[in-house]
Coordinates of C-alpha atoms in Angstrom, one line a residue:
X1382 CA 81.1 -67.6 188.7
X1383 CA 82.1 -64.4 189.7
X1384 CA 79.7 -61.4 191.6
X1385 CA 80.4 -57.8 191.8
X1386 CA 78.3 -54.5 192.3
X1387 CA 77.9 -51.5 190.2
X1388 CA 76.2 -48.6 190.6
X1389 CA 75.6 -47.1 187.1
X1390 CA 72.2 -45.6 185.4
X1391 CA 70.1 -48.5 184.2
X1392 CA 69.9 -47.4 180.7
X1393 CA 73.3 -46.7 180.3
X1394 CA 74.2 -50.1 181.7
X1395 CA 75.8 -52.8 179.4
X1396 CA 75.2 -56.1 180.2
X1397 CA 73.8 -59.0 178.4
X1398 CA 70.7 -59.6 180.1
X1399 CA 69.4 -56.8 182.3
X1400 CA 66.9 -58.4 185.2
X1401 CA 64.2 -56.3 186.6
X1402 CA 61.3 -56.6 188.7
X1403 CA 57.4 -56.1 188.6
X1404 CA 54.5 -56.2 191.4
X1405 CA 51.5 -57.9 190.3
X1406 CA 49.5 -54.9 189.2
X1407 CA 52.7 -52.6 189.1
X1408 CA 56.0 -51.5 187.8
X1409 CA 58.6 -51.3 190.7
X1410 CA 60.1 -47.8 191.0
X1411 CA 63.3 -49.2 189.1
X1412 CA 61.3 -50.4 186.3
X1413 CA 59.0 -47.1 186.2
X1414 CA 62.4 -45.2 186.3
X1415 CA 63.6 -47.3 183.2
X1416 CA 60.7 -47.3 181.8
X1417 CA 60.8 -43.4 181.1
X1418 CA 63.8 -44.3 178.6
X1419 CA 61.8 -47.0 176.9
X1420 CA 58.6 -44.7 176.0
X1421 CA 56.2 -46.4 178.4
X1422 CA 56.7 -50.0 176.7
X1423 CA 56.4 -51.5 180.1
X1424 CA 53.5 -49.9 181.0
X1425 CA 51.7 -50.8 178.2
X1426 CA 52.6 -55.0 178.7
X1427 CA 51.8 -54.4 182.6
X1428 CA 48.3 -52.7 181.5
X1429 CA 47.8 -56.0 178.7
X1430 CA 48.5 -58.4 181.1
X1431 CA 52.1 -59.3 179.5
X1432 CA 53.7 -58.5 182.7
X1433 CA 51.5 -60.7 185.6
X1434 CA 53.6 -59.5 188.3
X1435 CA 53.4 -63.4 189.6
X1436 CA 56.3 -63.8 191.4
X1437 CA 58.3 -65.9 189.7
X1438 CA 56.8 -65.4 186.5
X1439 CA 59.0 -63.9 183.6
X1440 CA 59.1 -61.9 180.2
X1441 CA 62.0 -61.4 177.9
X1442 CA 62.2 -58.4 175.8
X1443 CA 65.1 -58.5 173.0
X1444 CA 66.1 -55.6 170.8
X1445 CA 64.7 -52.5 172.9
X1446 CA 65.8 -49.4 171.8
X1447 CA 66.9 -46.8 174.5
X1448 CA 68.8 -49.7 176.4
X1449 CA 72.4 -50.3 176.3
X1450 CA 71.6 -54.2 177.6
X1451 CA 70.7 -56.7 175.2
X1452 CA 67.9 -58.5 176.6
X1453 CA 65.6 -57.0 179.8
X1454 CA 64.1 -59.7 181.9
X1455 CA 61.2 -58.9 183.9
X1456 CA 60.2 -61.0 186.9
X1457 CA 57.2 -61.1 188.7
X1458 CA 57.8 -60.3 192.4
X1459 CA 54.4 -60.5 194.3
X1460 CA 52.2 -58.4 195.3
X1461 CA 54.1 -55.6 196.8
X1462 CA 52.1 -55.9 200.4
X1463 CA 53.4 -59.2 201.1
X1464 CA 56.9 -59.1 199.6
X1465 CA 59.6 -60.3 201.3
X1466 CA 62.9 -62.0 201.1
X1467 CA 61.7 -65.3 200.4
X1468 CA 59.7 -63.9 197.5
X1469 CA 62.8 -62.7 196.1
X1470 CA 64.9 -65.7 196.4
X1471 CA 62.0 -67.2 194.6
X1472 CA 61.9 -64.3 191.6
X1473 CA 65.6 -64.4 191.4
X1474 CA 65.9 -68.3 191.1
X1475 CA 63.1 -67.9 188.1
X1476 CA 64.9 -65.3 186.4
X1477 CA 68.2 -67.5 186.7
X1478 CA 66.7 -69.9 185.4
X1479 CA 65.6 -68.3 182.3
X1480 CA 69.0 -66.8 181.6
X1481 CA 71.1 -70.2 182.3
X1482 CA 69.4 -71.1 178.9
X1483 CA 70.4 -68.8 177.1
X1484 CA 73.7 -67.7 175.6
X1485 CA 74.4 -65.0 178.0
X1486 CA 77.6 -64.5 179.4
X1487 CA 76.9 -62.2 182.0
X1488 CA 73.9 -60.7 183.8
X1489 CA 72.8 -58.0 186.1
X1490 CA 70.1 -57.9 189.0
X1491 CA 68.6 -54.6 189.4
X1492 CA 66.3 -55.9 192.6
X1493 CA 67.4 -54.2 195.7
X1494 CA 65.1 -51.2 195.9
X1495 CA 62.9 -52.4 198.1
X1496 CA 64.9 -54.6 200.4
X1497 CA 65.2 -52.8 203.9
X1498 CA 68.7 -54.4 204.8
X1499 CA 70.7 -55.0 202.1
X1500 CA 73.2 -56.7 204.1
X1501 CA 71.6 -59.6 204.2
X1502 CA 69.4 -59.4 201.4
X1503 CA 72.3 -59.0 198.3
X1504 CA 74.0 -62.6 200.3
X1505 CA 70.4 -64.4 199.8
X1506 CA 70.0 -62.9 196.3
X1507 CA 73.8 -64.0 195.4
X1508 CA 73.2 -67.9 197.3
X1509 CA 69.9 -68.1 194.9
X1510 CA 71.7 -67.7 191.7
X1511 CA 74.4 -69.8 193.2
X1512 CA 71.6 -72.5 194.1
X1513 CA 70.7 -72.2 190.3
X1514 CA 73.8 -72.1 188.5
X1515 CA 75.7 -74.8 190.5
X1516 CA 77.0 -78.0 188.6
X1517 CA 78.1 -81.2 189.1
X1518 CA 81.0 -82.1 187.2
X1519 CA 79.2 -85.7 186.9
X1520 CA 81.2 -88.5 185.7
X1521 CA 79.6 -89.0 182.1
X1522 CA 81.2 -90.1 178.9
X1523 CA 79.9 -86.9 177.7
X1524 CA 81.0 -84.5 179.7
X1525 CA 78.8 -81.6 181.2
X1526 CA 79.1 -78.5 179.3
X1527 CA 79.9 -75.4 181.2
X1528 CA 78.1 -72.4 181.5
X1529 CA 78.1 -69.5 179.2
X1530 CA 77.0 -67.2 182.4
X1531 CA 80.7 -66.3 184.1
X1532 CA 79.9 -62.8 185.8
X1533 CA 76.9 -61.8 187.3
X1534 CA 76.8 -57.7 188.6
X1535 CA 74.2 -56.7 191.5
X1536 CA 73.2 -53.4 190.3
X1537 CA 72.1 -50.5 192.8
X1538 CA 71.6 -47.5 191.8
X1539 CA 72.5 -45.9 195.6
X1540 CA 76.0 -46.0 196.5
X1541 CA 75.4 -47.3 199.9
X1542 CA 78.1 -48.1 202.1
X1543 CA 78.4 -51.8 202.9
X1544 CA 77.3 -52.7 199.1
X1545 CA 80.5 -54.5 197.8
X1546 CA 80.9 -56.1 201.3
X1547 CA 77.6 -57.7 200.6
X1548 CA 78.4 -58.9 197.5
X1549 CA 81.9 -60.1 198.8
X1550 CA 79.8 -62.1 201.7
X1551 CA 77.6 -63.6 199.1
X1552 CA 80.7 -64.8 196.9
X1553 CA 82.0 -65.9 199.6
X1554 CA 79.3 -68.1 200.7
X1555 CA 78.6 -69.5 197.4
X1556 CA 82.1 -70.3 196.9
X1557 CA 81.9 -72.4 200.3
X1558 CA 78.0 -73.8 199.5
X1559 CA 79.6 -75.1 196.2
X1560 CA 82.7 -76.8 197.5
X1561 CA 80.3 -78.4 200.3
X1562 CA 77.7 -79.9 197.5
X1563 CA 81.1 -81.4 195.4
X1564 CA 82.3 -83.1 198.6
X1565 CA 79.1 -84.4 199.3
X1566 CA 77.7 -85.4 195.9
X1567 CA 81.2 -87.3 195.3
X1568 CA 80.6 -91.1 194.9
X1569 CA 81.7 -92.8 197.8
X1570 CA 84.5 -94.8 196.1
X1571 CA 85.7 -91.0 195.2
X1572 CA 85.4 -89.8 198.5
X1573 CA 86.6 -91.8 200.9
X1574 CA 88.2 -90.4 204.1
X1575 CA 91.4 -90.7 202.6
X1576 CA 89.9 -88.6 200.0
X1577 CA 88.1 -86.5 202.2
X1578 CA 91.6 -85.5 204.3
X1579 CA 93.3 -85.0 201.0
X1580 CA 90.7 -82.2 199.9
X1581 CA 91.1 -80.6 203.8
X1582 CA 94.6 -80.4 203.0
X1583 CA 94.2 -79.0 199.9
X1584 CA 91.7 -76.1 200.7
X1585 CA 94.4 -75.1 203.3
X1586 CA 97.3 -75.1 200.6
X1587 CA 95.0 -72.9 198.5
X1588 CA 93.9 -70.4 201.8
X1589 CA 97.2 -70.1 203.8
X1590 CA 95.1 -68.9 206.9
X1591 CA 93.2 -72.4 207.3
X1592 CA 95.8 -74.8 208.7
X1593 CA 95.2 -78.5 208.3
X1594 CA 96.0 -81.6 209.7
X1595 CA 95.0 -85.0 209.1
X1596 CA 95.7 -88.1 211.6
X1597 CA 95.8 -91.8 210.7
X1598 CA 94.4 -94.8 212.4
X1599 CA 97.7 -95.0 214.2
X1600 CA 97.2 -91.2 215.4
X1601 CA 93.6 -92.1 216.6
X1602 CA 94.6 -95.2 218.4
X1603 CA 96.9 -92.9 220.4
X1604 CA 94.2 -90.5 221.1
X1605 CA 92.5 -93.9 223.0
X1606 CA 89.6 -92.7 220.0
X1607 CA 87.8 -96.0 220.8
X1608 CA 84.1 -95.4 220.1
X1609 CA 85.2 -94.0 216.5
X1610 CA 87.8 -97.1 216.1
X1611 CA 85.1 -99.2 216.4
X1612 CA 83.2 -97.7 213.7
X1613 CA 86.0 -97.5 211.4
X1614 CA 86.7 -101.4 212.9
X1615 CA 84.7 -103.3 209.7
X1616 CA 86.1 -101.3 206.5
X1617 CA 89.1 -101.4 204.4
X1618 CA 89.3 -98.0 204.4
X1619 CA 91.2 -96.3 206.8
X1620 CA 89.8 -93.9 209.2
X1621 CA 91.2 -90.4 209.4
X1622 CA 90.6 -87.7 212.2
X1623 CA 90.5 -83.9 210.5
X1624 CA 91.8 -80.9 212.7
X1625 CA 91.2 -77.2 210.6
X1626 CA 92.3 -74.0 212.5
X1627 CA 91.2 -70.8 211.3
X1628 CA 92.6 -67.5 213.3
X1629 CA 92.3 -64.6 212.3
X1630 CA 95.3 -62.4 214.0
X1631 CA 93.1 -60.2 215.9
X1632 CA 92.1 -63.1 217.5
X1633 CA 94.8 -65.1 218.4
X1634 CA 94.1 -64.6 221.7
X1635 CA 89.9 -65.2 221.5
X1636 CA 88.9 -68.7 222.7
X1637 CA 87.7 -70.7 219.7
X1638 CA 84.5 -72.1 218.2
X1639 CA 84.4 -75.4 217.1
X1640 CA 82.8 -77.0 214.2
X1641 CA 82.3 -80.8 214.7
X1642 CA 81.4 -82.5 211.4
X1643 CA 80.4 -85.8 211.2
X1644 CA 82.2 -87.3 208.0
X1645 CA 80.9 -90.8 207.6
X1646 CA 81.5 -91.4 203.9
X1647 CA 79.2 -94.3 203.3
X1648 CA 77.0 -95.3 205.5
X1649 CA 75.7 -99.1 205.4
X1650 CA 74.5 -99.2 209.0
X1651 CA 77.2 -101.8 209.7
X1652 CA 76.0 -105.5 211.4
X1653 CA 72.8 -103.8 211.8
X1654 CA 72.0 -103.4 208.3
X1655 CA 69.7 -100.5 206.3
X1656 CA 67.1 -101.3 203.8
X1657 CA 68.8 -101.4 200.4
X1658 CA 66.7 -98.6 199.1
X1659 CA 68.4 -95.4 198.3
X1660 CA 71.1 -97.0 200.1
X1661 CA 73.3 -95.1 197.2
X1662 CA 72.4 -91.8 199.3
X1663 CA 74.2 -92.9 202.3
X1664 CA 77.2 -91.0 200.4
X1665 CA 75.7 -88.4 202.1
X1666 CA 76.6 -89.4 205.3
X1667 CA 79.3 -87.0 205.7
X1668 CA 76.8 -83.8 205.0
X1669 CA 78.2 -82.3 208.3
X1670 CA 81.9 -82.7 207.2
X1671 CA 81.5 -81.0 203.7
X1672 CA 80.0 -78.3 205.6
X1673 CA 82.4 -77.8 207.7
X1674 CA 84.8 -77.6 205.1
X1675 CA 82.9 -75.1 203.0
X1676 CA 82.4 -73.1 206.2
X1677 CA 86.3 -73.0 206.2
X1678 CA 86.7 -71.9 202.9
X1679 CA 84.2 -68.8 203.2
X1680 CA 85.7 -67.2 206.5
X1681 CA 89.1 -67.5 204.5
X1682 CA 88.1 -66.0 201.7
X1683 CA 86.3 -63.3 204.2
X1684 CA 89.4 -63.1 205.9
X1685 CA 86.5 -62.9 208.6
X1686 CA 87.5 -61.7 212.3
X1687 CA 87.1 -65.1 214.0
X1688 CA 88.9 -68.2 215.7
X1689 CA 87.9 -71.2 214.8
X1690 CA 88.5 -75.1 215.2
X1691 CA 86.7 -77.5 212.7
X1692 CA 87.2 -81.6 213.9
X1693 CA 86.2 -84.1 211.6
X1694 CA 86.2 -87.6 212.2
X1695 CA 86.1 -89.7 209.0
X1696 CA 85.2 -93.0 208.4
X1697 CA 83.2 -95.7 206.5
X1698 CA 80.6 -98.1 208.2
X1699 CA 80.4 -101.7 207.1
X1700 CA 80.1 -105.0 208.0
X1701 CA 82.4 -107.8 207.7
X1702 CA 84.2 -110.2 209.9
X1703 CA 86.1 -107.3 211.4
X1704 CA 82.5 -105.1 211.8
X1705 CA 81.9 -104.3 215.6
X1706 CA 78.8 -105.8 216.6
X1707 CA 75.6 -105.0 218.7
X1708 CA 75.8 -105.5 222.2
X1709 CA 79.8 -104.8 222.2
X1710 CA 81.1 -102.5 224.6
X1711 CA 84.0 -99.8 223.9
X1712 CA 85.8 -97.3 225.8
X1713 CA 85.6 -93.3 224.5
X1714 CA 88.5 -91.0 224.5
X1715 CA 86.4 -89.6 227.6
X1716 CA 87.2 -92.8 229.0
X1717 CA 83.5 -93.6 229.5
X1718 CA 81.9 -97.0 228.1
X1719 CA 79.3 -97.2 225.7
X1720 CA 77.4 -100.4 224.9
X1721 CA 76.9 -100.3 221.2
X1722 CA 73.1 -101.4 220.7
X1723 CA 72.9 -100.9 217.1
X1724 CA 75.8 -100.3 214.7
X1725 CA 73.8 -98.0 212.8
X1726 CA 73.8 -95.3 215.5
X1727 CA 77.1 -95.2 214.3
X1728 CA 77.6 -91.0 214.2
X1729 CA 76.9 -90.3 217.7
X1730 CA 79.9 -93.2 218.1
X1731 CA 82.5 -90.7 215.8
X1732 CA 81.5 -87.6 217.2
X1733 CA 81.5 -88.4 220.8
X1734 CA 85.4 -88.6 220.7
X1735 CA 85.6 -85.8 218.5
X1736 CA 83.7 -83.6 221.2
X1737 CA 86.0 -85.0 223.8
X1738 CA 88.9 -83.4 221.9
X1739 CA 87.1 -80.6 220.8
X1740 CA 87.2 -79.3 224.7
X1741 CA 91.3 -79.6 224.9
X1742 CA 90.3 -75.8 223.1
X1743 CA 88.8 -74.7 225.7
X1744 CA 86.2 -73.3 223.1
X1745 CA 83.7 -70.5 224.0
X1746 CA 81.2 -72.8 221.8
X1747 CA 81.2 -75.8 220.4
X1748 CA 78.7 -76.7 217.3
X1749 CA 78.3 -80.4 216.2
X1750 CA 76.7 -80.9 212.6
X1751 CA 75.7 -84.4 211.9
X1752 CA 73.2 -86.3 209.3
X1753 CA 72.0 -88.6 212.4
X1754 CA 68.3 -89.5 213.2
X1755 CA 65.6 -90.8 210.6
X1756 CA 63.8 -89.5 213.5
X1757 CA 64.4 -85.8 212.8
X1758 CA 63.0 -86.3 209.4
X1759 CA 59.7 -87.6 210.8
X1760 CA 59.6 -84.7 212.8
X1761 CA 60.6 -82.0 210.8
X1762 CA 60.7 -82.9 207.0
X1763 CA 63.2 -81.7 204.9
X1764 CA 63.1 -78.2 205.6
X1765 CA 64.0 -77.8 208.7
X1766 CA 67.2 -78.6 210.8
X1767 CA 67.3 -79.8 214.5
X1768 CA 68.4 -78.1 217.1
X1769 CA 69.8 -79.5 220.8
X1770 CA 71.6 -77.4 223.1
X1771 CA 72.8 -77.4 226.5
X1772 CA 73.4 -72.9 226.6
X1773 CA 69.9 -70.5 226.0
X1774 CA 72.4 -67.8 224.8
X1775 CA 74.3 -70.0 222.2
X1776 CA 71.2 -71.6 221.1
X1777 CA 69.4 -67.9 220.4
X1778 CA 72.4 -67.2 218.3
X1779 CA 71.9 -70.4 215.9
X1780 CA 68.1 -69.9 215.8
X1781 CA 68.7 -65.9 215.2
X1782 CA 71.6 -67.2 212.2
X1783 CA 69.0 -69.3 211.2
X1784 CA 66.2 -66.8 210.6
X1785 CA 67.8 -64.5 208.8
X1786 CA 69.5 -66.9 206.3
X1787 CA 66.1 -68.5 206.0
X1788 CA 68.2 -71.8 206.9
X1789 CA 65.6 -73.1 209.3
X1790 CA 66.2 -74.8 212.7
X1791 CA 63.5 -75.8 215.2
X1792 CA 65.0 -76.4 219.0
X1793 CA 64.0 -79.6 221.1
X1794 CA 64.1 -80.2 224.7
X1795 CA 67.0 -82.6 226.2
X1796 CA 65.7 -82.6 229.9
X1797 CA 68.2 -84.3 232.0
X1798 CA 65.9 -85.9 234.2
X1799 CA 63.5 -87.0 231.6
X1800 CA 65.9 -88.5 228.6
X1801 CA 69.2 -89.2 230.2
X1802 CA 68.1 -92.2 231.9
X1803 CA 66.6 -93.7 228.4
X1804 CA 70.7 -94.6 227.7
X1805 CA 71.5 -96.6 230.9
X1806 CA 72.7 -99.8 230.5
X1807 CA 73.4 -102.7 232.7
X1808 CA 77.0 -103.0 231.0
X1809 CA 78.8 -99.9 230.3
X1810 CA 78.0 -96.7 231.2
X1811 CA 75.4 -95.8 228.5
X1812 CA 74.0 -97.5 225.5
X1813 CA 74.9 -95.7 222.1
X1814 CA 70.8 -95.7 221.4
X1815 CA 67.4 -95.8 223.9
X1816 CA 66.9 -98.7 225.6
X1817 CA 62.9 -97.2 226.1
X1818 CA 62.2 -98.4 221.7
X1819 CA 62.2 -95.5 219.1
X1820 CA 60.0 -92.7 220.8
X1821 CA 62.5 -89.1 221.1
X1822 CA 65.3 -91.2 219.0
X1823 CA 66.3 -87.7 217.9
X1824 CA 66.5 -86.1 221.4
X1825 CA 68.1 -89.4 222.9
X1826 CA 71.1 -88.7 220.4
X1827 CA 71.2 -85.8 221.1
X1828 CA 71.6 -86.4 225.2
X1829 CA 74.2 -89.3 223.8
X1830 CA 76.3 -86.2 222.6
X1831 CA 75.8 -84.3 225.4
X1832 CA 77.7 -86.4 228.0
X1833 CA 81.0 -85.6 226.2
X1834 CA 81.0 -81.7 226.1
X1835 CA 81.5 -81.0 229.7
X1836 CA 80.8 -78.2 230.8
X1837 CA 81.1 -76.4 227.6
X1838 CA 78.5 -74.0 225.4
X1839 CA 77.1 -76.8 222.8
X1840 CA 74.4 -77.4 220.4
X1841 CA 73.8 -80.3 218.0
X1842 CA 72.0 -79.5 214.1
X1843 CA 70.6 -83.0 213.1
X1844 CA 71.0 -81.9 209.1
X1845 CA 69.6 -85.4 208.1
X1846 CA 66.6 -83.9 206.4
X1847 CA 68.1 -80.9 204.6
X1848 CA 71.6 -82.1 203.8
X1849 CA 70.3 -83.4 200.2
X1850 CA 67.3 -84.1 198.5
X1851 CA 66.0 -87.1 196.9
X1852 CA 64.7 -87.9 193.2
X1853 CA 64.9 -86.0 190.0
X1854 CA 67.1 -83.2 191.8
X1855 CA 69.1 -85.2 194.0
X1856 CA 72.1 -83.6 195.5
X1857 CA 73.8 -81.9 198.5
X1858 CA 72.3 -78.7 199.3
X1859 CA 75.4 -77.3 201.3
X1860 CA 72.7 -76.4 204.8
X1861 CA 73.8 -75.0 207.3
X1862 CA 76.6 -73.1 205.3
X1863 CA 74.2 -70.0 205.6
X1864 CA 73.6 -70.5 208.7
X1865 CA 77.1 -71.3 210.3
X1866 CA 78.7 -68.7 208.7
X1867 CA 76.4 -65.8 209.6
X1868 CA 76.9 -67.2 212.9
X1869 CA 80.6 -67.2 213.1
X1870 CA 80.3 -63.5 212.0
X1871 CA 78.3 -62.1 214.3
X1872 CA 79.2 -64.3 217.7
X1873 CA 80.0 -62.4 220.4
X1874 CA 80.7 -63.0 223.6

């Protein structure tokens, strides 16, 4: 699926389906504008109630004369007092919807007119479709049929600087939001972490500016990676440890951000067992990996100003006669000793050594993403991420990232003097869960993680709401993509 912009007269413009939009009650001045060429014929079906103006709602008009395009789509947007982005997303996924159905190979969006700042209002438009037009390339004795749409063209009618870099950002950011949702709607016998280090190295064969490298269970050992070893302990598979660099060359001499992705790729909760219900979505375990990944391939296809590490610890959890077991204790990379409580607070295990070697970069900010607390489910739903930092300013960034990407977080409090002292343990130096029961299982975590960072800027997303959904629809949703990479682009110090 390719995007571009164009800036040609709507009548005049040649494109299989042309998409429009209409207020509830009225024509937008794009459609008014078109509508001279069509001799009021839009008027007419807004005055007969043809056209609602319901956002989301849609009519297709074939064979109009005075139009170049072969089909006009109009799509209800609202009423005009209360549109907004989200309003658009929602038109613009209807309208997609519509046209994926049909034989049309390519499509234009003639939308923008009343969007303030295009900049990030063509990327949300572009991730929409994207949303839409993604696939699964399922493994089915009949094979899923590809789509006739290939090109899609964001039309404006104002040649505005910054257009084509929007559109180039949204590409971009599908491109990255689609590898993320392959990775993570693999089945975990095709994505194991051998797998999972295979497609790192691959995405930096493809991008020459991401660099990749990918460390055995020997490597690991080395690294005295004991709380992740003990993880990877009960599975045949072997674990591997991830390291992506991504520098642009005006930054070689910036400190780095790092990405920390959690990269369980099955996730049976070890010794301490899960529920066998929708067990089969615990392939989703390594949500914050895939991201990471896809992250990687946008700000290389951006070629976008920035230095940044992405650290991946990937393993399986399962039990077996080799499985570590509750109440065993292990040593971090950090050195410190964690008494394992329950082997299925298994990601805080992974990613406390991969913080630990995170800081070696002496980054300006690290970010963990990690599927990790039930808890923030209850709390949030699946709409909304968790946030947990240890910096104001870094944290402001994420939740400013997250607002105008519309990929929601909601901060919690980690109060040292309050939740710290829920870990203690009478035999290492902290228990991997609360010893207090399940109340704040999410902040606990979260305070887990903390003890490894130092004194380092760092914030935790808890994606295990919004990493996938469930039933008819299941599959990956790519979050925080959005969000990570409009944060990347507009850090600074």
């Amino acid at each position: 699926m390719t995007f571009h912009a164009a800036h040609d007269a709507l009548d005049q413009h040649q494109t299989d389906c042309l998409v429009i939009g209409a207020f509830e009650g009225k024509l937008t001045a794009t459609a008014e504008k078109l509508d001279a060429h069509l001799n009021g014929a839009l008027a007419k079906l807004l005055k007969s109630g043809d056209i609602s103006g319901k956002t989301g709602e849609v009519l297709p008009l074939l064979g109009l004369n005075g139009l170049k395009a072969e089909r006009l789509l109009v799509v209800g947007l609202g009423k005009e007092e209360k549109y907004n982005i989200d309003m658009m997303r929602k038109a613009v996924a209807a309208a997609t919807r519509w046209i994926k159905a049909t034989p049309a190979k390519d499509a234009t969006f003639a939308l923008l007119e009343n969007c303030k700042r295009k900049a990030t209002s063509i990327p949300a438009l572009i991730q929409s479709i994207g949303d839409v037009l993604y696939q699964f390339a399922a493994e089915k004795k009949e094979k899923v049929k590809a789509l006739d749409l290939k090109t899609i063209t964001i039309l404006d009618n104002n040649e505005e600087a910054g257009i084509a870099e929007a559109v180039a950002y949204g590409q971009a950011l599908v491109n990255g939001m689609s590898l993320t949702k392959t990775l993570a709607n693999m089945p975990a016998n095709m994505m194991t972490p051998k797998d999972l280090g295979e497609a790192a190295l691959k995405l930096a064969e493809k991008y020459p500016s991401i660099k990749a490298t990918v460390l055995n269970k020997d490597d690991i050992k080395k690294l005295q990676m004991g709380a992740f070893l003990a993880v990877a302990q009960g599975s045949k598979e072997k674990p591997r440890f991830i390291v992506l660099e991504y520098v642009h060359e005006e930054m070689q001499n910036e400190a780095p951000i790092a990405l920390v992705g959690k990269g369980v790729t099955f996730d049976t909760g070890g010794i301490s067992l899960k529920p066998g219900a929708a067990m089969d979505e615990m392939k989703y375990d390594m949500g914050g990996a895939a991201s990471v990944l896809g992250t990687f391939r946008a700000l290389a296809e951006l070629n976008l100003k920035a230095n940044v590490i992405g650290l991946i610890p990937a393993t399986e959890n399962m039990p077996s006669g080799k499985a570590v077991k509750p109440g065993d204790v292990v040593t971090s990379m950090s050195g410190q000793t964690i008494e394992i409580l329950n082997t299925d607070a298994e990601g805080r295990l992974i990613l406390c050594d991969a913080l630990t070697y995170a800081t070696q970069f002496k980054p300006k900010a690290i970010v963990d993403i990690a599927t990790l607390t039930g808890a923030i489910i209850v709390a949030l739903g699946h709409e909304v991420s968790g946030l947990f930092s240890n910096n104001d300013t870094l944290s402001n960034k994420l939740k400013e990232s997250a607002d105008t990407t519309r990929d929601y977080v909601w901060e919690f409090p980690i109060w040292d003097h309050i939740f710290q002292p829920m870990l203690d343990s009478n035999f290492a130096d902290m228990g991997n869960i609360s010893s207090g029961g399940r109340g704040a299982g999410s902040i606990t975590a979260a305070c887990f993680l903390e003890r490894f960072v130092e004194d380092y800027p760092w914030a935790h997303l808890d994606i295990a709401g919004t990493a996938w959904t469930s039933g008819k629809e299941k599959g990956a949703t790519a979050r925080p993509v959005p969000l990570l990479l409009d944060f990347i682009k507009n850090y600074k110090d």
